[in-house]
């Protein structure tokens, strides 16, 4: 009986620690070293849970024209990264907020196109702040979210 | 005979053997990647000679500088020059379009540059296509590297 009580208490604490009240903008950090290195050379390596698998698939198949840049990689690396990103994509998670309003026949290529991203940024961030040279681009999460690489986006 | 040997192999032996194999593999992998900037120059020289395009006086930092600063045609309009992202001085840090800092190109500022052949090849391939709309020649790469090593 005592063991059961202890187990229940430990579980409750674990759940409380994992999801503190209000902290709902957390995404598992990039755990694959190759993905972190190759994607992270030009921009922060975005968490796979920000886009559905079909989006990552399309992105990894069009790297030679990656938003106007040649981001191509050797085929083996491309495939390894594609596998990691698609396996951990937003639509592989249970009730991902990033999937809200994303229709099944839509393959978004930019995280900034997603309704969830827009909802979180459009009202809160003025056009003037986007033009700040320290920000430079909407892909520069780290300009405002200091712990973005750890998947923590609640600091706004 | 084989049975006796197999029977005498314990889990500990297997673990020790496995660890040794991994250490050797890791060493080999590191060795394959390790090269000095001088090795890179030699590689470009060999390629230029093969193409019959190795200059009589060797690679030139002066030509490399002119190439670095030039506005090239044929590439993407947003990136007419190396300096678009790297600034006009190799001693200064640059910036990608997404706002990420690019460490200075000069070897004196970023000493670990130009020693990973795979990385060097990757960035010449990508950036030459962006700026010039084609791959760079071995001679252009050699001059560029000579310039960066002189800085």
CSV table of C-alpha atoms in Angstrom, one decimal:
chain,number,residue,atom,x,y,z
A,1,UNK,CA,0.0,0.0,0.0
A,2,UNK,CA,2.8,2.4,1.0
A,3,UNK,CA,4.6,1.6,-2.3
A,4,UNK,CA,1.5,2.4,-4.2
A,5,UNK,CA,1.0,5.8,-2.4
A,6,UNK,CA,4.7,6.7,-3.1
A,7,UNK,CA,4.4,5.7,-6.7
A,8,UNK,CA,1.3,7.8,-7.2
A,9,UNK,CA,2.9,10.8,-5.4
A,10,UNK,CA,6.0,10.4,-7.6
A,11,UNK,CA,3.9,10.2,-10.7
A,12,UNK,CA,2.0,13.3,-9.8
A,13,UNK,CA,5.2,15.3,-9.1
A,14,UNK,CA,6.6,14.1,-12.4
A,15,UNK,CA,3.6,15.3,-14.3
A,16,UNK,CA,3.5,18.6,-12.5
A,17,UNK,CA,7.2,19.1,-13.4
A,18,UNK,CA,6.8,18.1,-17.0
A,19,UNK,CA,3.9,20.6,-17.6
A,20,UNK,CA,3.9,23.6,-15.4
A,21,UNK,CA,0.8,25.8,-15.6
A,22,UNK,CA,0.9,28.1,-18.6
A,23,UNK,CA,4.0,26.6,-20.1
A,24,UNK,CA,2.4,25.3,-23.2
A,25,UNK,CA,4.9,26.4,-25.9
A,26,UNK,CA,7.4,23.6,-25.5
A,27,UNK,CA,8.6,21.3,-28.3
A,28,UNK,CA,11.1,18.4,-28.0
A,29,UNK,CA,14.5,19.8,-29.0
A,30,UNK,CA,16.4,18.4,-32.0
A,31,UNK,CA,18.0,15.2,-30.8
A,32,UNK,CA,19.7,14.1,-34.0
A,33,UNK,CA,23.3,15.4,-34.2
A,34,UNK,CA,23.4,15.4,-38.0
A,35,UNK,CA,20.1,17.4,-38.3
A,36,UNK,CA,21.4,19.8,-35.7
A,37,UNK,CA,24.7,20.3,-37.5
A,38,UNK,CA,23.6,20.5,-41.1
A,39,UNK,CA,20.4,22.5,-40.6
A,40,UNK,CA,22.0,24.6,-38.0
A,41,UNK,CA,24.7,26.0,-40.2
A,42,UNK,CA,22.5,28.6,-41.8
A,43,UNK,CA,19.6,29.0,-39.3
A,44,UNK,CA,18.6,27.5,-36.0
A,45,UNK,CA,17.7,23.8,-36.6
A,46,UNK,CA,13.9,24.0,-36.2
A,47,UNK,CA,12.2,21.4,-34.1
A,48,UNK,CA,10.6,18.6,-36.2
A,49,UNK,CA,7.4,19.1,-34.3
A,50,UNK,CA,6.8,22.4,-36.1
A,51,UNK,CA,5.7,21.0,-39.4
A,52,UNK,CA,3.8,17.9,-40.6
A,53,UNK,CA,5.8,15.0,-42.1
A,54,UNK,CA,4.7,15.8,-45.6
A,55,UNK,CA,6.2,19.2,-45.3
A,56,UNK,CA,9.6,17.9,-44.1
A,57,UNK,CA,9.5,15.4,-46.9
A,58,UNK,CA,8.9,18.1,-49.5
A,59,UNK,CA,11.6,20.4,-47.9
A,60,UNK,CA,14.2,17.6,-47.9
A,61,UNK,CA,13.5,16.8,-51.5
A,62,UNK,CA,13.9,20.4,-52.7
A,63,UNK,CA,17.1,21.4,-50.9
A,64,UNK,CA,18.9,22.6,-54.0
A,65,UNK,CA,16.4,25.5,-54.0
A,66,UNK,CA,15.7,26.0,-50.3
A,67,UNK,CA,13.9,29.4,-50.1
A,68,UNK,CA,16.3,30.7,-52.8
A,69,UNK,CA,19.4,29.1,-51.3
A,70,UNK,CA,21.3,26.0,-52.5
A,71,UNK,CA,21.2,23.9,-49.3
A,72,UNK,CA,21.9,20.6,-51.0
A,73,UNK,CA,23.6,17.8,-49.2
A,74,UNK,CA,25.0,14.4,-50.1
A,75,UNK,CA,22.1,11.9,-50.7
A,76,UNK,CA,22.9,9.7,-47.6
A,77,UNK,CA,22.8,12.7,-45.3
A,78,UNK,CA,19.7,14.1,-46.9
A,79,UNK,CA,17.9,10.8,-46.4
A,80,UNK,CA,19.0,10.4,-42.8
A,81,UNK,CA,17.8,13.9,-41.9
A,82,UNK,CA,14.5,13.4,-43.8
A,83,UNK,CA,13.9,10.2,-41.8
A,84,UNK,CA,14.5,11.9,-38.5
A,85,UNK,CA,12.3,15.0,-39.3
A,86,UNK,CA,9.4,13.0,-40.7
A,87,UNK,CA,9.4,10.5,-37.8
A,88,UNK,CA,9.2,13.3,-35.3
A,89,UNK,CA,6.9,15.6,-37.2
A,90,UNK,CA,4.0,17.6,-35.8
A,91,UNK,CA,1.4,15.1,-37.1
A,92,UNK,CA,3.2,12.3,-35.4
A,93,UNK,CA,2.4,13.9,-32.0
A,94,UNK,CA,-0.8,13.6,-30.1
A,95,UNK,CA,-3.0,16.7,-30.7
A,96,UNK,CA,-0.2,19.0,-31.8
A,97,UNK,CA,-1.1,22.7,-31.6
A,98,UNK,CA,1.0,23.4,-34.7
A,99,UNK,CA,-1.5,21.2,-36.7
A,100,UNK,CA,-4.5,23.4,-35.9
A,101,UNK,CA,-6.1,24.7,-39.0
A,102,UNK,CA,-3.6,22.8,-41.3
A,103,UNK,CA,-5.8,21.0,-43.8
A,104,UNK,CA,-4.8,17.6,-45.0
A,105,UNK,CA,-4.4,18.7,-48.6
A,106,UNK,CA,-2.0,21.5,-47.6
A,107,UNK,CA,1.8,21.1,-47.4
A,108,UNK,CA,3.1,24.2,-45.7
A,109,UNK,CA,6.8,24.9,-46.4
A,110,UNK,CA,7.3,27.7,-43.9
A,111,UNK,CA,6.6,27.4,-40.2
A,112,UNK,CA,5.6,31.1,-40.3
A,113,UNK,CA,2.6,30.2,-42.6
A,114,UNK,CA,1.0,28.0,-40.0
A,115,UNK,CA,-2.1,29.4,-38.3
A,116,UNK,CA,-0.7,28.6,-34.9
A,117,UNK,CA,2.5,30.6,-35.6
A,118,UNK,CA,0.5,33.5,-36.9
A,119,UNK,CA,-1.8,33.5,-34.0
A,120,UNK,CA,1.1,33.7,-31.6
A,121,UNK,CA,3.0,36.4,-33.5
A,122,UNK,CA,0.7,38.6,-35.5
A,123,UNK,CA,-0.8,40.7,-32.8
A,124,UNK,CA,2.1,40.5,-30.4
A,125,UNK,CA,4.9,41.5,-32.6
A,126,UNK,CA,4.8,44.8,-34.4
A,127,UNK,CA,6.1,45.3,-37.9
A,128,UNK,CA,8.7,47.6,-36.5
A,129,UNK,CA,10.2,44.9,-34.3
A,130,UNK,CA,10.4,42.5,-37.3
A,131,UNK,CA,12.5,45.2,-39.1
A,132,UNK,CA,14.9,45.4,-36.2
A,133,UNK,CA,18.4,44.5,-37.7
A,134,UNK,CA,18.9,42.2,-34.7
A,135,UNK,CA,15.9,40.1,-35.9
A,136,UNK,CA,16.5,40.3,-39.6
A,137,UNK,CA,14.2,37.4,-40.5
A,138,UNK,CA,11.2,35.6,-39.2
A,139,UNK,CA,13.3,32.5,-39.2
A,140,UNK,CA,15.5,34.0,-36.5
A,141,UNK,CA,13.6,32.5,-33.5
A,142,UNK,CA,16.6,33.1,-31.2
A,143,UNK,CA,16.4,36.9,-31.6
A,144,UNK,CA,13.5,36.9,-29.1
A,145,UNK,CA,13.2,33.3,-27.8
A,146,UNK,CA,16.5,32.9,-26.0
A,147,UNK,CA,15.9,29.2,-25.3
A,148,UNK,CA,14.4,28.3,-28.7
A,149,UNK,CA,17.1,25.7,-29.3
A,150,UNK,CA,15.9,23.8,-26.2
A,151,UNK,CA,12.4,23.9,-27.6
A,152,UNK,CA,11.2,26.5,-25.1
A,153,UNK,CA,9.1,29.3,-26.6
A,154,UNK,CA,7.2,30.6,-23.6
A,155,UNK,CA,9.5,33.5,-22.9
A,156,UNK,CA,7.5,36.2,-24.8
B,1,UNK,CA,38.4,-26.3,-31.6
B,2,UNK,CA,36.1,-23.4,-32.6
B,3,UNK,CA,33.6,-24.5,-30.0
B,4,UNK,CA,36.3,-24.3,-27.3
B,5,UNK,CA,37.3,-20.8,-28.3
B,6,UNK,CA,33.7,-19.6,-28.5
B,7,UNK,CA,33.0,-21.2,-25.1
B,8,UNK,CA,35.9,-19.3,-23.5
B,9,UNK,CA,34.7,-15.9,-24.9
B,10,UNK,CA,32.9,-14.1,-22.0
B,11,UNK,CA,30.7,-11.1,-22.2
B,12,UNK,CA,33.5,-9.1,-20.8
B,13,UNK,CA,35.8,-10.1,-23.6
B,14,UNK,CA,33.1,-9.2,-26.1
B,15,UNK,CA,32.7,-5.8,-24.5
B,16,UNK,CA,36.4,-5.1,-24.5
B,17,UNK,CA,36.7,-6.1,-28.1
B,18,UNK,CA,33.7,-4.0,-29.0
B,19,UNK,CA,35.1,-0.9,-27.3
B,20,UNK,CA,38.4,-1.4,-29.1
B,21,UNK,CA,36.7,-1.7,-32.4
B,22,UNK,CA,34.7,1.5,-31.8
B,23,UNK,CA,37.8,3.4,-30.7
B,24,UNK,CA,39.6,2.4,-33.9
B,25,UNK,CA,36.6,3.3,-36.0
B,26,UNK,CA,36.3,6.7,-34.3
B,27,UNK,CA,40.0,7.3,-34.9
B,28,UNK,CA,39.8,6.4,-38.5
B,29,UNK,CA,36.7,8.6,-39.0
B,30,UNK,CA,38.5,11.6,-37.5
B,31,UNK,CA,41.6,10.9,-39.5
B,32,UNK,CA,39.7,10.8,-42.7
B,33,UNK,CA,38.3,14.3,-42.0
B,34,UNK,CA,41.5,15.9,-40.7
B,35,UNK,CA,43.4,17.9,-43.2
B,36,UNK,CA,45.3,21.1,-43.0
B,37,UNK,CA,44.5,24.2,-45.0
B,38,UNK,CA,47.8,23.5,-46.8
B,39,UNK,CA,46.4,20.1,-47.8
B,40,UNK,CA,43.4,21.9,-49.3
B,41,UNK,CA,45.7,24.2,-51.3
B,42,UNK,CA,47.6,21.2,-52.6
B,43,UNK,CA,44.3,19.5,-53.6
B,44,UNK,CA,43.2,22.6,-55.5
B,45,UNK,CA,46.6,22.9,-57.2
B,46,UNK,CA,46.4,19.2,-58.3
B,47,UNK,CA,42.9,19.9,-59.7
B,48,UNK,CA,44.0,23.1,-61.4
B,49,UNK,CA,47.0,21.4,-63.0
B,50,UNK,CA,44.8,18.6,-64.3
B,51,UNK,CA,42.5,21.2,-65.9
B,52,UNK,CA,45.6,23.0,-67.3
B,53,UNK,CA,44.7,26.1,-65.4
B,54,UNK,CA,47.3,26.4,-62.7
B,55,UNK,CA,48.9,29.9,-62.9
B,56,UNK,CA,52.7,30.1,-63.4
B,57,UNK,CA,53.2,32.1,-60.2
B,58,UNK,CA,51.0,29.8,-58.1
B,59,UNK,CA,47.8,30.8,-56.4
B,60,UNK,CA,47.6,34.5,-55.5
B,61,UNK,CA,46.1,36.1,-52.4
B,62,UNK,CA,45.8,39.3,-54.4
B,63,UNK,CA,43.6,37.7,-57.1
B,64,UNK,CA,41.7,36.0,-54.3
B,65,UNK,CA,40.9,39.3,-52.8
B,66,UNK,CA,39.7,40.8,-56.0
B,67,UNK,CA,37.5,37.7,-56.5
B,68,UNK,CA,36.1,38.0,-53.0
B,69,UNK,CA,35.2,41.7,-53.5
B,70,UNK,CA,33.9,41.5,-57.0
B,71,UNK,CA,30.3,41.8,-58.0
B,72,UNK,CA,29.7,38.7,-60.1
B,73,UNK,CA,27.1,38.1,-62.8
B,74,UNK,CA,25.1,35.0,-63.3
B,75,UNK,CA,24.2,34.2,-59.7
B,76,UNK,CA,21.1,35.0,-57.7
B,77,UNK,CA,20.3,38.7,-57.7
B,78,UNK,CA,20.2,38.7,-53.9
B,79,UNK,CA,23.8,37.5,-53.6
B,80,UNK,CA,25.9,39.3,-56.3
B,81,UNK,CA,29.1,39.0,-54.2
B,82,UNK,CA,30.8,37.0,-51.4
B,83,UNK,CA,30.6,40.2,-49.4
B,84,UNK,CA,26.8,40.1,-49.4
B,85,UNK,CA,27.0,37.7,-46.5
B,86,UNK,CA,30.6,37.8,-45.4
B,87,UNK,CA,31.0,41.6,-45.3
B,88,UNK,CA,33.9,43.3,-47.3
B,89,UNK,CA,36.5,42.2,-44.7
B,90,UNK,CA,37.4,38.5,-44.0
B,91,UNK,CA,38.4,39.7,-40.5
B,92,UNK,CA,34.8,40.6,-39.7
B,93,UNK,CA,31.9,38.2,-38.9
B,94,UNK,CA,29.2,38.0,-41.5
B,95,UNK,CA,25.5,37.1,-41.3
B,96,UNK,CA,23.2,34.7,-43.1
B,97,UNK,CA,19.8,35.8,-44.5
B,98,UNK,CA,18.2,34.3,-41.4
B,99,UNK,CA,20.3,36.4,-39.1
B,100,UNK,CA,22.8,33.7,-38.0
B,101,UNK,CA,26.3,34.9,-37.4
B,102,UNK,CA,29.0,33.6,-39.8
B,103,UNK,CA,32.4,33.4,-38.2
B,104,UNK,CA,35.1,35.5,-40.0
B,105,UNK,CA,36.6,33.8,-43.1
B,106,UNK,CA,40.2,34.7,-42.3
B,107,UNK,CA,42.2,31.9,-40.9
B,108,UNK,CA,43.7,34.2,-38.2
B,109,UNK,CA,40.2,34.8,-36.8
B,110,UNK,CA,38.7,31.3,-37.3
B,111,UNK,CA,41.6,28.9,-37.1
B,112,UNK,CA,39.5,25.8,-37.5
B,113,UNK,CA,38.4,26.7,-41.0
B,114,UNK,CA,39.6,25.0,-44.2
B,115,UNK,CA,40.6,21.7,-42.6
B,116,UNK,CA,37.5,19.7,-43.3
B,117,UNK,CA,37.5,18.8,-47.0
B,118,UNK,CA,33.8,17.8,-47.0
B,119,UNK,CA,32.8,21.1,-45.5
B,120,UNK,CA,35.0,23.2,-47.8
B,121,UNK,CA,33.6,21.4,-50.8
B,122,UNK,CA,30.0,21.8,-49.6
B,123,UNK,CA,30.3,25.6,-49.1
B,124,UNK,CA,32.2,26.3,-52.4
B,125,UNK,CA,29.6,24.3,-54.2
B,126,UNK,CA,26.6,26.1,-52.6
B,127,UNK,CA,28.0,29.6,-52.5
B,128,UNK,CA,29.6,29.6,-55.9
B,129,UNK,CA,26.2,28.6,-57.4
B,130,UNK,CA,24.5,31.4,-55.5
B,131,UNK,CA,27.0,34.1,-56.3
B,132,UNK,CA,28.3,33.1,-59.8
B,133,UNK,CA,25.6,30.7,-60.9
B,134,UNK,CA,28.1,28.0,-61.5
B,135,UNK,CA,30.8,25.9,-59.7
B,136,UNK,CA,34.0,27.7,-59.0
B,137,UNK,CA,37.1,26.6,-60.9
B,138,UNK,CA,40.0,25.0,-58.9
B,139,UNK,CA,42.1,28.1,-59.7
B,140,UNK,CA,39.4,30.4,-58.2
B,141,UNK,CA,39.2,28.2,-55.1
B,142,UNK,CA,43.0,28.2,-54.7
B,143,UNK,CA,43.2,32.0,-55.0
B,144,UNK,CA,40.3,32.5,-52.6
B,145,UNK,CA,41.9,30.1,-50.1
B,146,UNK,CA,45.3,31.8,-50.5
B,147,UNK,CA,43.7,35.1,-49.7
B,148,UNK,CA,42.0,33.8,-46.6
B,149,UNK,CA,45.2,32.1,-45.3
B,150,UNK,CA,47.0,35.4,-45.8
B,151,UNK,CA,44.5,37.2,-43.5
